[in-house]
Tab-separated table of C-alpha atoms in Angstrom:
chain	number	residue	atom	x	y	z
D	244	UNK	CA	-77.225	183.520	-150.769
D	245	UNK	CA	-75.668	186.712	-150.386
D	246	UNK	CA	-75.683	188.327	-146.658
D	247	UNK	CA	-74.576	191.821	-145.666
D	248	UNK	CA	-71.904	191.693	-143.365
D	249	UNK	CA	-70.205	194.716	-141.408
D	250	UNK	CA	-66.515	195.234	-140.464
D	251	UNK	CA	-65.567	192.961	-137.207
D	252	UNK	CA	-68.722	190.446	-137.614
D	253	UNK	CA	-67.258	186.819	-137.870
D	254	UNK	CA	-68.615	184.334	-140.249
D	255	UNK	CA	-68.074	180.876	-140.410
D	256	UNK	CA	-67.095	178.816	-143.732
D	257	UNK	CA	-66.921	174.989	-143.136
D	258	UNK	CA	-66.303	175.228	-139.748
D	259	UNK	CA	-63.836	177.878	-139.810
D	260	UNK	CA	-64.692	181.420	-138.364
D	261	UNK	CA	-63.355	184.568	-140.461
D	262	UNK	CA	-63.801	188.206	-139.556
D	263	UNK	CA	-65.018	190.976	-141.608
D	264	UNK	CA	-62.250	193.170	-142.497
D	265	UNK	CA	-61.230	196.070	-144.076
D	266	UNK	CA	-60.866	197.973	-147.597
D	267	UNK	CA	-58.098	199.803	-149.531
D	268	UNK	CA	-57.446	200.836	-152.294
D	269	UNK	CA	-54.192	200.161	-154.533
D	270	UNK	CA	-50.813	199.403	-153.354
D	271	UNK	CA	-50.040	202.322	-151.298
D	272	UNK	CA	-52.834	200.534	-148.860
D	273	UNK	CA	-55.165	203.551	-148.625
D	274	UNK	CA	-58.195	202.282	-145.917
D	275	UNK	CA	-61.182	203.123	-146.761
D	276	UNK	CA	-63.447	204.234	-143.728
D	277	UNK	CA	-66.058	201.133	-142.821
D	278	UNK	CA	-68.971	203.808	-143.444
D	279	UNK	CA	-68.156	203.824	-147.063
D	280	UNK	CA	-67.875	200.151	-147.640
D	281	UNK	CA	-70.428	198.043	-147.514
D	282	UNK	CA	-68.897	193.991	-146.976
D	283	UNK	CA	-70.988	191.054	-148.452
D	284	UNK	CA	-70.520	187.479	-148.339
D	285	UNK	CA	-72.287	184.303	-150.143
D	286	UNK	CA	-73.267	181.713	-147.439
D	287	UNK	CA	-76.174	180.448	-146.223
D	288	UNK	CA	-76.149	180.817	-142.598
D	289	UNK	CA	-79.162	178.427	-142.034
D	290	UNK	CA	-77.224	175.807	-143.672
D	291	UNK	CA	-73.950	177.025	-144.145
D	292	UNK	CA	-74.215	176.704	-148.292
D	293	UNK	CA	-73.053	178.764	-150.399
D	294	UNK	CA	-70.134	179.803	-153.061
D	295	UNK	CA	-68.063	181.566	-149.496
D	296	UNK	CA	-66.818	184.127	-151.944
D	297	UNK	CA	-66.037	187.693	-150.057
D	298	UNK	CA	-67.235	191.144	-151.578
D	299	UNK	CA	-66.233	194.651	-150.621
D	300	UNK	CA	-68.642	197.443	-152.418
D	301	UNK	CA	-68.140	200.872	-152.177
D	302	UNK	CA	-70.975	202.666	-151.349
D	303	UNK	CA	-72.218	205.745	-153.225
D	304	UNK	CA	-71.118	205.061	-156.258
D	305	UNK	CA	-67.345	206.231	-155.770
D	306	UNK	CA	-65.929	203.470	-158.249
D	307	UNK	CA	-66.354	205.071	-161.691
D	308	UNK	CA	-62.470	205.933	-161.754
D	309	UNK	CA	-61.363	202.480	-160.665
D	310	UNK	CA	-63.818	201.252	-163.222
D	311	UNK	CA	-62.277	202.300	-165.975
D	312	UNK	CA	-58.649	201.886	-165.406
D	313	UNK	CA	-59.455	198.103	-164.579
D	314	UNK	CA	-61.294	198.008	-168.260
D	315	UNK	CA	-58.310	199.729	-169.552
D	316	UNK	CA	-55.763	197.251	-168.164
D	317	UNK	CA	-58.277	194.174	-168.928
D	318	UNK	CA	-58.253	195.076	-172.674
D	319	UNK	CA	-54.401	195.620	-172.957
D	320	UNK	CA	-53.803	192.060	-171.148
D	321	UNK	CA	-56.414	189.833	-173.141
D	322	UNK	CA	-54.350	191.016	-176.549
D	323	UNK	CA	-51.149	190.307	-175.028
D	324	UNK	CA	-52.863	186.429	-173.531
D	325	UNK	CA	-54.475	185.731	-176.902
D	326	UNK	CA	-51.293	186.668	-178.382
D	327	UNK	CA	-49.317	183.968	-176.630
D	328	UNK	CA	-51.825	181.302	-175.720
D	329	UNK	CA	-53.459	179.626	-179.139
D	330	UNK	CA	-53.453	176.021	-178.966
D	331	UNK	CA	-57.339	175.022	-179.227
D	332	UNK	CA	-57.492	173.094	-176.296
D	333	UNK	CA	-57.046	176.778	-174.059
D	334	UNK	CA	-60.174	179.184	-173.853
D	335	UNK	CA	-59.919	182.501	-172.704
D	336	UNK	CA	-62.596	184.622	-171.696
D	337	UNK	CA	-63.408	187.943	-169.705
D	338	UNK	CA	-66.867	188.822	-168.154
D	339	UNK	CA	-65.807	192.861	-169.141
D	340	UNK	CA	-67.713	194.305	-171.589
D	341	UNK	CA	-68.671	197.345	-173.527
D	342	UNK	CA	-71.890	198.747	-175.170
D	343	UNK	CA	-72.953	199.139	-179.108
D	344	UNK	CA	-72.064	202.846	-178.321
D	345	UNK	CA	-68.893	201.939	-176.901
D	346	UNK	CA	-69.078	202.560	-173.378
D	347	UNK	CA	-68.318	200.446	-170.223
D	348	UNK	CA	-71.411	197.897	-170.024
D	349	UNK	CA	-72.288	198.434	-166.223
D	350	UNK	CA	-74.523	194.966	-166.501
D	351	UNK	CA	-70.859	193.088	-166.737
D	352	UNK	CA	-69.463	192.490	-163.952
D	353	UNK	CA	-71.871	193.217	-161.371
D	354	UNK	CA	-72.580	192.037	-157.964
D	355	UNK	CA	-76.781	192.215	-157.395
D	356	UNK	CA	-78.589	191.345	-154.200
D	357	UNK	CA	-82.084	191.837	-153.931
D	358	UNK	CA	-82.646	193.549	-156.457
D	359	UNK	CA	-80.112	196.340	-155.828
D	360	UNK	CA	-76.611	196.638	-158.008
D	361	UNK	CA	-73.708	197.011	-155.157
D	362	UNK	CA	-70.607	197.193	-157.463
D	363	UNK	CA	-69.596	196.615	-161.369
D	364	UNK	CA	-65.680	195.964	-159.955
D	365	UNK	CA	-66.242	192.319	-160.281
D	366	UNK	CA	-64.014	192.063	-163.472
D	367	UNK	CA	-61.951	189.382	-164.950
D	368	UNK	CA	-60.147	187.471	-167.230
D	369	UNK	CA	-59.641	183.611	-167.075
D	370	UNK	CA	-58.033	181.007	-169.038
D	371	UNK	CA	-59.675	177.237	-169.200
D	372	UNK	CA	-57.221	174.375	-170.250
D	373	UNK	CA	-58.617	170.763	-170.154
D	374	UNK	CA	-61.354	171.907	-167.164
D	375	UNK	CA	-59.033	173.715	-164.795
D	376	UNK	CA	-59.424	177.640	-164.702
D	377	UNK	CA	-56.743	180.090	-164.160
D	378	UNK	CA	-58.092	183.664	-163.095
D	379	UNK	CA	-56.809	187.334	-163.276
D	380	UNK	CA	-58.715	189.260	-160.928
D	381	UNK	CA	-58.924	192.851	-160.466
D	382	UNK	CA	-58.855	193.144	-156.720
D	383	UNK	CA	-56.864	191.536	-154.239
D	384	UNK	CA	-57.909	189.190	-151.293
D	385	UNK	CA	-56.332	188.476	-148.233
D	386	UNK	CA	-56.014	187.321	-144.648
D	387	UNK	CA	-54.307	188.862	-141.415
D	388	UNK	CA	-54.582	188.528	-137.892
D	389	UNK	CA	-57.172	186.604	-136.653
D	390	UNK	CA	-58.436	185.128	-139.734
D	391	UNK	CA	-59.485	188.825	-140.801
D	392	UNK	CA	-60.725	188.736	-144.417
D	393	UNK	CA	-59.731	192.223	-146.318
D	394	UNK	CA	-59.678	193.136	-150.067
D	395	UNK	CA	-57.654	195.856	-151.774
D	396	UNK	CA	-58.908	197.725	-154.780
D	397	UNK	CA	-56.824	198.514	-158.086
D	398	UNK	CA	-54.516	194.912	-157.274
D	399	UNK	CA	-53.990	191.938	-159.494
D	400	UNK	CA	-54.641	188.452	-157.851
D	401	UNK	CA	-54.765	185.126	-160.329
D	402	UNK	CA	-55.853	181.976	-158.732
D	403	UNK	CA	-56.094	178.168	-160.273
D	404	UNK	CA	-59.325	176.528	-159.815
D	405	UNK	CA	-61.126	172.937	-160.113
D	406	UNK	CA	-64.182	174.079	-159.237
D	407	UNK	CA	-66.725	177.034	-159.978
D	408	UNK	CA	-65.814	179.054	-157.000
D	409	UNK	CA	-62.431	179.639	-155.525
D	410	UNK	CA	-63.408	179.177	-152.122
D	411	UNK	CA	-65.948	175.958	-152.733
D	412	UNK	CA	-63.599	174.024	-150.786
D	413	UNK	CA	-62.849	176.605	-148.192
D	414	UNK	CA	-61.201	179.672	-147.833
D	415	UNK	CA	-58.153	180.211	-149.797
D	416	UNK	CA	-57.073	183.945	-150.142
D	417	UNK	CA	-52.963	184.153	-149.141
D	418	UNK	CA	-52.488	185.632	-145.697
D	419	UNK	CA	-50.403	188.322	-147.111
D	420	UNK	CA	-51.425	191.450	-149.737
D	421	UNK	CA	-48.008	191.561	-150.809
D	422	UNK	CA	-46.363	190.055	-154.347
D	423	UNK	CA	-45.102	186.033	-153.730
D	424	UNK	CA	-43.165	186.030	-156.756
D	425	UNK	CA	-40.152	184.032	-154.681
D	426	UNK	CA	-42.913	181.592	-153.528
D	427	UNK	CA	-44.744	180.542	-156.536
D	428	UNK	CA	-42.504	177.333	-157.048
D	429	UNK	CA	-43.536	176.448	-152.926
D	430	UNK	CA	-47.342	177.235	-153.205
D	431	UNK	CA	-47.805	175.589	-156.727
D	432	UNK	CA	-46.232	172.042	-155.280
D	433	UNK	CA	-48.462	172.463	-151.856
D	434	UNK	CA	-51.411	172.868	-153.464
D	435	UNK	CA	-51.289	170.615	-156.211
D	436	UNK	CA	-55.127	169.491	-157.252
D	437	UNK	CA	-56.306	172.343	-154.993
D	438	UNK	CA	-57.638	175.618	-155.838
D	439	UNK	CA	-55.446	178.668	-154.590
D	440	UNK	CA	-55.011	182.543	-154.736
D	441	UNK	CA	-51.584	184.247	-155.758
D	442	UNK	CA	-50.561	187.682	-155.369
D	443	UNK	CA	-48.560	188.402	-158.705
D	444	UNK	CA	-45.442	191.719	-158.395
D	445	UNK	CA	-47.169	193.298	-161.443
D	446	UNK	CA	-49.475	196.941	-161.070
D	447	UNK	CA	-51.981	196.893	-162.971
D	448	UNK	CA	-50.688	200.090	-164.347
D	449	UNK	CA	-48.472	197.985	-165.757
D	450	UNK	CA	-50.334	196.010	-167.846
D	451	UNK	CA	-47.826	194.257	-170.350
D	452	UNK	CA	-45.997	192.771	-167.537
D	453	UNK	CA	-48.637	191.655	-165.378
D	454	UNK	CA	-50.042	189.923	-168.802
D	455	UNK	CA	-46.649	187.967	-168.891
D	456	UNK	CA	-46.815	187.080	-164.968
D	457	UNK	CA	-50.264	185.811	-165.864
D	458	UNK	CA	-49.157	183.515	-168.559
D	459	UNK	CA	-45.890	182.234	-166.337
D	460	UNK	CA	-48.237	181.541	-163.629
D	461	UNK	CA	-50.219	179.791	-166.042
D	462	UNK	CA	-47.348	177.872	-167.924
D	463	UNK	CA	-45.799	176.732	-164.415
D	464	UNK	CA	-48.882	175.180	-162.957
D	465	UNK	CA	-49.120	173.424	-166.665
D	466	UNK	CA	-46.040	172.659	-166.270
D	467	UNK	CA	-46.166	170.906	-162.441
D	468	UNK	CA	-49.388	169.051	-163.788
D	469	UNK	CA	-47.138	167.809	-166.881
D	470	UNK	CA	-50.074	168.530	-169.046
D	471	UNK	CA	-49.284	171.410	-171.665
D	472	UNK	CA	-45.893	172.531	-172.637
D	473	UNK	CA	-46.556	176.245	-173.859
């Protein structure tokens, strides 16, 4: 169940509290004032269900730009995935769309509540091989100081995942918004059979070498699991 949420509230996933924090947009960390955002989460606060996945929506419709130079990086990466991942056991798949007339279909990648559309940011392209998912995501997740949830626009975050939602098991966003490149080996081996976020070096702007970070990421968990040699 989906519940607005403001900047500073705390919320509580599986008996951990998390604050509301804040939004920016792209690397350079530009904050976007908490009048324009409006913060969601999915949790049942009656009895504390739900998929515990974060949302920050811009309000007034100020996302059109972002919208389409995610689109334009998602269709650049799935040629350069499909490219280099063919073996028939590996499905890839984006929820990004267009219309017959060839325009950005707004119904993709939506986040609805009540009724009422709050964002079509919600873009991305994953990668199923032999029921674990591997996720490129178009905005990036973390935690600071006092378990503060924040989310920055117009950033690449893949995460590995054994279930349907990332955080089904509990939060799992890194607690830093910056590239782990150096660290992939270290948080691949501690969260083996877990599901887990990582911040890849890549832009977005740069779209034929966050496609290869993607498939390394991919190819290295793959390769910890000693299940695929690609």
């Amino acid at each position: 169940m989906n519940k607005k949420v403001r900047v500073n509230d705390i919320v509580e996933v599986l008996g951990r509290e998390y604050k509301i924090g804040n939004l920016y947009r792209n690397d350079l960390f530009q904050k976007y004032e908490s009048s324009k955002v409006q913060s969601i989460v999915d949790i049942d606060t009656e009895n504390g269900k739900g998929t515990y996945n974060f949302h920050f929506c811009l309000k007034e419709d100020k996302e059109e730009e972002i919208l389409k130079e995610v689109c334009t990086c998602i269709d650049k990466i799935l040629k350069c995935v499909n490219n280099n991942l063919k073996e028939s056991n590996i499905i890839v798949e984006t929820n990004h769309k267009y219309t017959k007339n060839g325009s950005i279909d707004k119904r993709s990648g939506s986040l609805k509540m009540n009724g009422k559309n709050y964002s079509n940011l919600f873009r991305y392209i994953w990668v199923s091989i032999n029921d674990v998912k591997y996720e490129l995501n178009f905005m990036r997740f973390f935690i600071s100081n006092e378990n503060e949830v924040n989310c920055i626009l117009e950033s690449a975050q893949f995460d590995k995942t054994y279930t349907d939602y990332i955080n089904s098991n509990g939060v799992c966003y890194p607690k830093t918004p910056f590239g782990q490149i150096n660290e992939l080996d270290n948080i691949i081996q501690e969260n083996r059979k877990k599901n887990f976020c990582y911040n890849p070096a890549s832009s977005i702007f740069d779209a034929e070498n966050l496609a290869k970070e993607f498939i390394e990421f991919i190819c290295k968990c793959e390769s910890y699991d000693g299940k695929l040699g690609i």
